[in-house]
PDB file of C-alpha atoms in Angstrom:
ATOM      1  CA  UNK A   1      13.562 -71.230  14.412  1.00 76.00           C
ATOM      2  CA  UNK A   2      15.286 -71.863  17.661  1.00 82.00           C
ATOM      3  CA  UNK A   3      18.548 -71.791  18.378  1.00 92.00           C
ATOM      4  CA  UNK A   4      21.030 -72.340  21.168  1.00 96.00           C
ATOM      5  CA  UNK A   5      24.705 -71.322  21.748  1.00 96.00           C
ATOM      6  CA  UNK A   6      27.288 -72.689  24.186  1.00 97.00           C
ATOM      7  CA  UNK A   7      30.327 -70.303  23.769  1.00 96.00           C
ATOM      8  CA  UNK A   8      32.811 -72.057  25.242  1.00 96.00           C
ATOM      9  CA  UNK A   9      34.092 -75.345  23.836  1.00 96.00           C
ATOM     10  CA  UNK A  10      36.183 -76.459  26.515  1.00 97.00           C
ATOM     11  CA  UNK A  11      36.827 -75.752  30.233  1.00 97.00           C
ATOM     12  CA  UNK A  12      38.507 -77.238  32.820  1.00 97.00           C
ATOM     13  CA  UNK A  13      38.673 -76.904  36.565  1.00 98.00           C
ATOM     14  CA  UNK A  14      40.026 -78.119  39.775  1.00 98.00           C
ATOM     15  CA  UNK A  15      38.279 -80.714  41.644  1.00 98.00           C
ATOM     16  CA  UNK A  16      36.252 -79.387  44.833  1.00 97.00           C
ATOM     17  CA  UNK A  17      35.986 -75.663  42.992  1.00 98.00           C
ATOM     18  CA  UNK A  18      32.806 -74.135  41.221  1.00 98.00           C
ATOM     19  CA  UNK A  19      32.766 -73.952  37.345  1.00 98.00           C
ATOM     20  CA  UNK A  20      30.024 -72.217  35.171  1.00 98.00           C
ATOM     21  CA  UNK A  21      29.434 -73.263  32.072  1.00 98.00           C
ATOM     22  CA  UNK A  22      27.037 -70.724  29.483  1.00 98.00           C
ATOM     23  CA  UNK A  23      24.370 -70.886  27.406  1.00 98.00           C
ATOM     24  CA  UNK A  24      22.412 -68.187  25.641  1.00 98.00           C
ATOM     25  CA  UNK A  25      19.516 -68.882  23.337  1.00 97.00           C
ATOM     26  CA  UNK A  26      17.052 -67.249  21.506  1.00 95.00           C
ATOM     27  CA  UNK A  27      13.422 -68.019  20.730  1.00 91.00           C
ATOM     28  CA  UNK A  28      10.616 -66.176  20.241  1.00 90.00           C
ATOM     29  CA  UNK A  29       8.158 -68.218  22.818  1.00 87.00           C
ATOM     30  CA  UNK A  30       7.626 -67.239  26.287  1.00 86.00           C
ATOM     31  CA  UNK A  31       6.892 -70.675  27.769  1.00 87.00           C
ATOM     32  CA  UNK A  32       9.532 -73.163  27.051  1.00 90.00           C
ATOM     33  CA  UNK A  33      11.817 -75.262  29.060  1.00 91.00           C
ATOM     34  CA  UNK A  34      15.471 -75.653  29.152  1.00 93.00           C
ATOM     35  CA  UNK A  35      17.919 -78.339  30.131  1.00 94.00           C
ATOM     36  CA  UNK A  36      21.280 -79.411  30.855  1.00 96.00           C
ATOM     37  CA  UNK A  37      22.379 -82.417  29.532  1.00 95.00           C
ATOM     38  CA  UNK A  38      25.477 -84.653  30.772  1.00 96.00           C
ATOM     39  CA  UNK A  39      27.219 -86.972  28.072  1.00 95.00           C
ATOM     40  CA  UNK A  40      30.225 -88.771  29.722  1.00 94.00           C
ATOM     41  CA  UNK A  41      32.494 -91.073  27.434  1.00 91.00           C
ATOM     42  CA  UNK A  42      29.933 -93.624  27.697  1.00 90.00           C
ATOM     43  CA  UNK A  43      28.375 -91.164  25.632  1.00 91.00           C
ATOM     44  CA  UNK A  44      24.684 -92.210  27.820  1.00 92.00           C
ATOM     45  CA  UNK A  45      23.092 -88.850  28.176  1.00 93.00           C
ATOM     46  CA  UNK A  46      21.989 -87.747  31.281  1.00 93.00           C
ATOM     47  CA  UNK A  47      19.513 -85.354  32.257  1.00 92.00           C
ATOM     48  CA  UNK A  48      21.560 -82.584  34.894  1.00 96.00           C
ATOM     49  CA  UNK A  49      18.892 -80.051  35.339  1.00 95.00           C
ATOM     50  CA  UNK A  50      15.750 -78.704  34.170  1.00 92.00           C
ATOM     51  CA  UNK A  51      13.929 -75.340  34.472  1.00 93.00           C
ATOM     52  CA  UNK A  52      10.540 -74.370  33.632  1.00 90.00           C
ATOM     53  CA  UNK A  53      10.857 -70.796  31.720  1.00 91.00           C
ATOM     54  CA  UNK A  54       7.428 -69.601  33.327  1.00 90.00           C
ATOM     55  CA  UNK A  55       9.087 -69.831  36.685  1.00 90.00           C
ATOM     56  CA  UNK A  56      11.504 -67.036  38.052  1.00 87.00           C
ATOM     57  CA  UNK A  57      13.015 -69.118  40.600  1.00 94.00           C
ATOM     58  CA  UNK A  58      16.463 -70.636  39.169  1.00 96.00           C
ATOM     59  CA  UNK A  59      16.398 -74.415  39.418  1.00 95.00           C
ATOM     60  CA  UNK A  60      19.143 -76.600  41.899  1.00 96.00           C
ATOM     61  CA  UNK A  61      19.819 -80.079  41.951  1.00 95.00           C
ATOM     62  CA  UNK A  62      22.570 -80.716  44.775  1.00 96.00           C
ATOM     63  CA  UNK A  63      25.629 -79.326  43.516  1.00 97.00           C
ATOM     64  CA  UNK A  64      24.105 -78.216  40.043  1.00 98.00           C
ATOM     65  CA  UNK A  65      22.459 -74.884  39.970  1.00 97.00           C
ATOM     66  CA  UNK A  66      21.100 -72.800  37.246  1.00 98.00           C
ATOM     67  CA  UNK A  67      21.354 -68.861  36.813  1.00 97.00           C
ATOM     68  CA  UNK A  68      18.364 -68.615  34.578  1.00 97.00           C
ATOM     69  CA  UNK A  69      17.919 -64.995  32.863  1.00 96.00           C
ATOM     70  CA  UNK A  70      15.054 -65.370  30.611  1.00 94.00           C
ATOM     71  CA  UNK A  71      15.158 -61.117  29.401  1.00 94.00           C
ATOM     72  CA  UNK A  72      18.851 -62.072  28.642  1.00 96.00           C
ATOM     73  CA  UNK A  73      17.984 -65.670  27.100  1.00 96.00           C
ATOM     74  CA  UNK A  74      20.778 -66.915  29.335  1.00 97.00           C
ATOM     75  CA  UNK A  75      20.964 -69.944  30.920  1.00 97.00           C
ATOM     76  CA  UNK A  76      23.868 -71.023  32.741  1.00 98.00           C
ATOM     77  CA  UNK A  77      25.171 -73.598  34.665  1.00 98.00           C
ATOM     78  CA  UNK A  78      27.199 -73.848  37.770  1.00 98.00           C
ATOM     79  CA  UNK A  79      28.688 -76.979  39.417  1.00 98.00           C
ATOM     80  CA  UNK A  80      29.770 -76.454  42.207  1.00 98.00           C
ATOM     81  CA  UNK A  81      32.671 -78.758  44.552  1.00 98.00           C
ATOM     82  CA  UNK A  82      33.208 -80.492  41.515  1.00 98.00           C
ATOM     83  CA  UNK A  83      34.089 -83.973  41.169  1.00 97.00           C
ATOM     84  CA  UNK A  84      35.993 -86.282  39.044  1.00 97.00           C
ATOM     85  CA  UNK A  85      32.957 -87.887  37.384  1.00 96.00           C
ATOM     86  CA  UNK A  86      31.668 -84.569  36.158  1.00 97.00           C
ATOM     87  CA  UNK A  87      34.285 -84.884  33.422  1.00 97.00           C
ATOM     88  CA  UNK A  88      31.925 -85.105  30.212  1.00 97.00           C
ATOM     89  CA  UNK A  89      30.202 -83.051  27.790  1.00 97.00           C
ATOM     90  CA  UNK A  90      27.805 -80.648  29.168  1.00 98.00           C
ATOM     91  CA  UNK A  91      24.908 -79.688  26.750  1.00 97.00           C
ATOM     92  CA  UNK A  92      22.492 -76.494  26.675  1.00 97.00           C
ATOM     93  CA  UNK A  93      18.655 -77.672  25.170  1.00 94.00           C
ATOM     94  CA  UNK A  94      15.878 -75.974  24.268  1.00 93.00           C
ATOM     95  CA  UNK A  95      12.400 -77.544  24.877  1.00 89.00           C
ATOM     96  CA  UNK A  96       8.918 -76.122  23.536  1.00 80.00           C
ATOM     97  CA  UNK A  97       6.102 -76.333  26.463  1.00 72.00           C
ATOM     98  CA  UNK A  98       3.954 -79.312  26.286  1.00 61.00           C
ATOM     99  CA  UNK A  99       3.308 -82.061  23.904  1.00 46.00           C
ATOM    100  CA  UNK A 100       5.879 -84.076  22.598  1.00 48.00           C
ATOM    101  CA  UNK A 101       8.265 -82.078  21.444  1.00 67.00           C
ATOM    102  CA  UNK A 102      11.919 -82.137  20.307  1.00 78.00           C
ATOM    103  CA  UNK A 103      14.986 -80.583  21.694  1.00 88.00           C
ATOM    104  CA  UNK A 104      17.616 -77.727  20.238  1.00 90.00           C
ATOM    105  CA  UNK A 105      21.050 -78.659  21.381  1.00 93.00           C
ATOM    106  CA  UNK A 106      23.956 -76.383  21.620  1.00 95.00           C
ATOM    107  CA  UNK A 107      27.010 -77.687  20.324  1.00 94.00           C
ATOM    108  CA  UNK A 108      28.541 -78.764  23.802  1.00 96.00           C
ATOM    109  CA  UNK A 109      31.324 -77.514  26.020  1.00 97.00           C
ATOM    110  CA  UNK A 110      33.831 -80.416  27.109  1.00 97.00           C
ATOM    111  CA  UNK A 111      34.505 -80.134  30.646  1.00 98.00           C
ATOM    112  CA  UNK A 112      37.560 -81.524  32.413  1.00 98.00           C
ATOM    113  CA  UNK A 113      37.526 -81.835  36.081  1.00 98.00           C
ATOM    114  CA  UNK A 114      41.668 -81.845  37.072  1.00 97.00           C
ATOM    115  CA  UNK A 115      42.188 -83.783  40.723  1.00 96.00           C
TER     116      UNK A 115
ATOM    117  CA  UNK B   1      13.893 -91.744  35.923  1.00 67.00           C
ATOM    118  CA  UNK B   2      12.307 -93.808  32.888  1.00 84.00           C
ATOM    119  CA  UNK B   3      14.260 -96.816  30.868  1.00 90.00           C
ATOM    120  CA  UNK B   4      15.429 -95.957  27.358  1.00 94.00           C
ATOM    121  CA  UNK B   5      17.169 -99.256  26.168  1.00 95.00           C
ATOM    122  CA  UNK B   6      18.887 -98.693  22.535  1.00 96.00           C
ATOM    123  CA  UNK B   7      20.002-101.740  20.458  1.00 96.00           C
ATOM    124  CA  UNK B   8      22.823-102.407  19.360  1.00 97.00           C
ATOM    125  CA  UNK B   9      24.511-100.702  20.688  1.00 96.00           C
ATOM    126  CA  UNK B  10      27.162-100.790  17.946  1.00 96.00           C
ATOM    127  CA  UNK B  11      26.614-102.605  14.621  1.00 97.00           C
ATOM    128  CA  UNK B  12      29.348-102.789  11.750  1.00 97.00           C
ATOM    129  CA  UNK B  13      27.313-103.988   8.583  1.00 96.00           C
ATOM    130  CA  UNK B  14      29.228-103.689   4.673  1.00 97.00           C
ATOM    131  CA  UNK B  15      28.260-101.404   2.531  1.00 97.00           C
ATOM    132  CA  UNK B  16      24.757-101.742   0.575  1.00 97.00           C
ATOM    133  CA  UNK B  17      23.262-103.441   3.348  1.00 97.00           C
ATOM    134  CA  UNK B  18      20.381-102.180   5.199  1.00 97.00           C
ATOM    135  CA  UNK B  19      20.670-102.077   9.438  1.00 97.00           C
ATOM    136  CA  UNK B  20      17.875-101.469  12.176  1.00 97.00           C
ATOM    137  CA  UNK B  21      17.945 -99.924  15.155  1.00 98.00           C
ATOM    138  CA  UNK B  22      15.475-100.718  17.877  1.00 97.00           C
ATOM    139  CA  UNK B  23      14.475 -98.100  20.885  1.00 96.00           C
ATOM    140  CA  UNK B  24      12.124 -99.291  23.622  1.00 95.00           C
ATOM    141  CA  UNK B  25      10.771 -97.580  26.465  1.00 93.00           C
ATOM    142  CA  UNK B  26      10.938-100.387  29.051  1.00 93.00           C
ATOM    143  CA  UNK B  27       8.656 -98.780  32.094  1.00 89.00           C
ATOM    144  CA  UNK B  28       6.836 -96.326  30.333  1.00 89.00           C
ATOM    145  CA  UNK B  29       4.298 -95.184  26.985  1.00 90.00           C
ATOM    146  CA  UNK B  30       5.950 -93.412  24.762  1.00 88.00           C
ATOM    147  CA  UNK B  31       4.218 -91.488  22.298  1.00 86.00           C
ATOM    148  CA  UNK B  32       6.876 -89.878  20.548  1.00 89.00           C
ATOM    149  CA  UNK B  33      10.357 -90.698  20.082  1.00 92.00           C
ATOM    150  CA  UNK B  34      13.132 -88.884  18.464  1.00 94.00           C
ATOM    151  CA  UNK B  35      16.103 -89.827  16.641  1.00 96.00           C
ATOM    152  CA  UNK B  36      19.393 -87.945  17.257  1.00 96.00           C
ATOM    153  CA  UNK B  37      22.488 -88.274  14.576  1.00 96.00           C
ATOM    154  CA  UNK B  38      25.686 -87.090  16.643  1.00 94.00           C
ATOM    155  CA  UNK B  39      29.031 -86.590  14.763  1.00 88.00           C
ATOM    156  CA  UNK B  40      32.005 -86.832  16.413  1.00 84.00           C
ATOM    157  CA  UNK B  41      32.863 -84.398  19.189  1.00 81.00           C
ATOM    158  CA  UNK B  42      29.823 -82.379  17.796  1.00 87.00           C
ATOM    159  CA  UNK B  43      26.148 -82.103  18.856  1.00 91.00           C
ATOM    160  CA  UNK B  44      23.023 -84.263  18.820  1.00 93.00           C
ATOM    161  CA  UNK B  45      21.249 -83.272  15.613  1.00 92.00           C
ATOM    162  CA  UNK B  46      17.575 -84.510  15.258  1.00 93.00           C
ATOM    163  CA  UNK B  47      16.956 -86.250  12.025  1.00 95.00           C
ATOM    164  CA  UNK B  48      12.974 -86.944  13.148  1.00 94.00           C
ATOM    165  CA  UNK B  49       9.964 -87.452  15.186  1.00 92.00           C
ATOM    166  CA  UNK B  50       7.633 -90.058  14.986  1.00 91.00           C
ATOM    167  CA  UNK B  51       4.749 -90.731  17.053  1.00 87.00           C
ATOM    168  CA  UNK B  52       2.874 -93.981  17.756  1.00 83.00           C
ATOM    169  CA  UNK B  53       0.802 -95.218  15.135  1.00 81.00           C
ATOM    170  CA  UNK B  54       1.121 -92.579  12.216  1.00 84.00           C
ATOM    171  CA  UNK B  55       4.389 -91.200  10.153  1.00 88.00           C
ATOM    172  CA  UNK B  56       7.590 -90.090  10.775  1.00 92.00           C
ATOM    173  CA  UNK B  57       8.285 -86.425  10.615  1.00 93.00           C
ATOM    174  CA  UNK B  58      11.759 -85.596   9.093  1.00 95.00           C
ATOM    175  CA  UNK B  59      13.720 -82.574   9.843  1.00 93.00           C
ATOM    176  CA  UNK B  60      15.122 -80.399   6.703  1.00 93.00           C
ATOM    177  CA  UNK B  61      17.827 -82.376   4.446  1.00 94.00           C
ATOM    178  CA  UNK B  62      17.213 -85.874   6.395  1.00 95.00           C
ATOM    179  CA  UNK B  63      16.266 -88.528   3.558  1.00 94.00           C
ATOM    180  CA  UNK B  64      12.896 -90.285   4.206  1.00 93.00           C
ATOM    181  CA  UNK B  65      14.048 -93.321   2.419  1.00 94.00           C
ATOM    182  CA  UNK B  66      17.512 -93.927   3.258  1.00 96.00           C
ATOM    183  CA  UNK B  67      16.652 -92.866   7.603  1.00 97.00           C
ATOM    184  CA  UNK B  68      13.093 -95.374   7.377  1.00 96.00           C
ATOM    185  CA  UNK B  69      11.495 -95.041  10.457  1.00 94.00           C
ATOM    186  CA  UNK B  70       9.094 -97.220  12.268  1.00 91.00           C
ATOM    187  CA  UNK B  71       6.777 -96.257  15.426  1.00 89.00           C
ATOM    188  CA  UNK B  72       4.614 -98.867  15.582  1.00 83.00           C
ATOM    189  CA  UNK B  73       3.819 -99.100  19.353  1.00 90.00           C
ATOM    190  CA  UNK B  74       3.846 -97.419  22.393  1.00 90.00           C
ATOM    191  CA  UNK B  75       7.026 -98.995  23.084  1.00 93.00           C
ATOM    192  CA  UNK B  76       9.127-100.073  20.308  1.00 94.00           C
ATOM    193  CA  UNK B  77      10.343 -97.639  17.183  1.00 94.00           C
ATOM    194  CA  UNK B  78      12.884 -98.785  15.038  1.00 95.00           C
ATOM    195  CA  UNK B  79      15.408 -96.867  12.524  1.00 97.00           C
ATOM    196  CA  UNK B  80      15.935 -98.604   9.539  1.00 97.00           C
ATOM    197  CA  UNK B  81      19.522 -97.363   7.294  1.00 97.00           C
ATOM    198  CA  UNK B  82      19.059 -98.563   4.302  1.00 97.00           C
ATOM    199  CA  UNK B  83      21.863 -98.930   1.544  1.00 97.00           C
ATOM    200  CA  UNK B  84      23.959 -98.150   4.079  1.00 97.00           C
ATOM    201  CA  UNK B  85      26.856 -96.298   2.800  1.00 96.00           C
ATOM    202  CA  UNK B  86      30.232 -94.978   5.028  1.00 96.00           C
ATOM    203  CA  UNK B  87      29.166 -91.683   5.307  1.00 95.00           C
ATOM    204  CA  UNK B  88      25.986 -93.260   7.520  1.00 96.00           C
ATOM    205  CA  UNK B  89      28.793 -94.022   9.882  1.00 96.00           C
ATOM    206  CA  UNK B  90      28.175 -92.268  12.858  1.00 96.00           C
ATOM    207  CA  UNK B  91      25.953 -92.301  16.581  1.00 96.00           C
ATOM    208  CA  UNK B  92      22.509 -92.594  16.431  1.00 97.00           C
ATOM    209  CA  UNK B  93      20.441 -91.769  19.758  1.00 97.00           C
ATOM    210  CA  UNK B  94      17.184 -92.148  20.270  1.00 96.00           C
ATOM    211  CA  UNK B  95      14.674 -90.516  23.103  1.00 94.00           C
ATOM    212  CA  UNK B  96      10.920 -91.299  24.064  1.00 92.00           C
ATOM    213  CA  UNK B  97       8.660 -89.025  25.666  1.00 87.00           C
ATOM    214  CA  UNK B  98       5.149 -89.833  27.086  1.00 82.00           C
ATOM    215  CA  UNK B  99       3.364 -87.575  30.154  1.00 74.00           C
ATOM    216  CA  UNK B 100       7.201 -86.629  31.244  1.00 70.00           C
ATOM    217  CA  UNK B 101       8.571 -82.981  30.885  1.00 66.00           C
ATOM    218  CA  UNK B 102      11.606 -84.245  29.774  1.00 76.00           C
ATOM    219  CA  UNK B 103      12.660 -87.074  26.896  1.00 83.00           C
ATOM    220  CA  UNK B 104      14.863 -90.071  28.328  1.00 90.00           C
ATOM    221  CA  UNK B 105      17.485 -90.997  26.028  1.00 94.00           C
ATOM    222  CA  UNK B 106      18.312 -95.030  24.942  1.00 95.00           C
ATOM    223  CA  UNK B 107      22.086 -95.576  25.033  1.00 95.00           C
ATOM    224  CA  UNK B 108      23.077 -94.957  21.652  1.00 96.00           C
ATOM    225  CA  UNK B 109      24.271 -96.832  18.668  1.00 97.00           C
ATOM    226  CA  UNK B 110      27.269 -96.977  17.008  1.00 96.00           C
ATOM    227  CA  UNK B 111      27.123 -97.556  13.380  1.00 97.00           C
ATOM    228  CA  UNK B 112      30.013 -98.217  11.530  1.00 97.00           C
ATOM    229  CA  UNK B 113      29.992 -98.837   7.177  1.00 97.00           C
ATOM    230  CA  UNK B 114      32.857-100.933   5.797  1.00 97.00           C
TER     231      UNK B 114
END
């Protein structure tokens, strides 16, 4: 079974600075997807960024980028120019490739952006 | 992105009664819907996976007779918590997938059983 580990329960960063959230996972599969979801106080799950395992290039989405190290099974999220609205819980998730697969979530990292 | 609507957003029910939560995909056909449960300050735990027109697949440890899931159409799945008890109080979130790489989440339902 797949497992996802987020080793940082809480993190804080000053506004406009950069922060990196860590995520490691365990799988025997070679093709899969990895996701970072944001859950603000409203508790709506919002997709931040997605990475296909077969792609070597790291995904980027505006201020959000990932460092995907497939061999090390590491998938960290970097948030640049942090904004107050980035304050939220961030969940790393593993998804199987293709079809209608379920997601396996990490325990989450609570990020606080301070003014 | 696609829109998934979950209703109600919050509900309070008496112990022993049943409550139904709806999950609708508004602008796409969801071949699969997922139901998660989230305890305070914890991660999302998958309860079950439902495919349109077939029986739901429950995760280990989830009582299928207590958490009834129906996926009768490509746009609607329902979760019914039967004979609810205070320990069933939680935040329930659905997600829907249909032809996209990622699933889209509803806004969640906070259930309080008193």
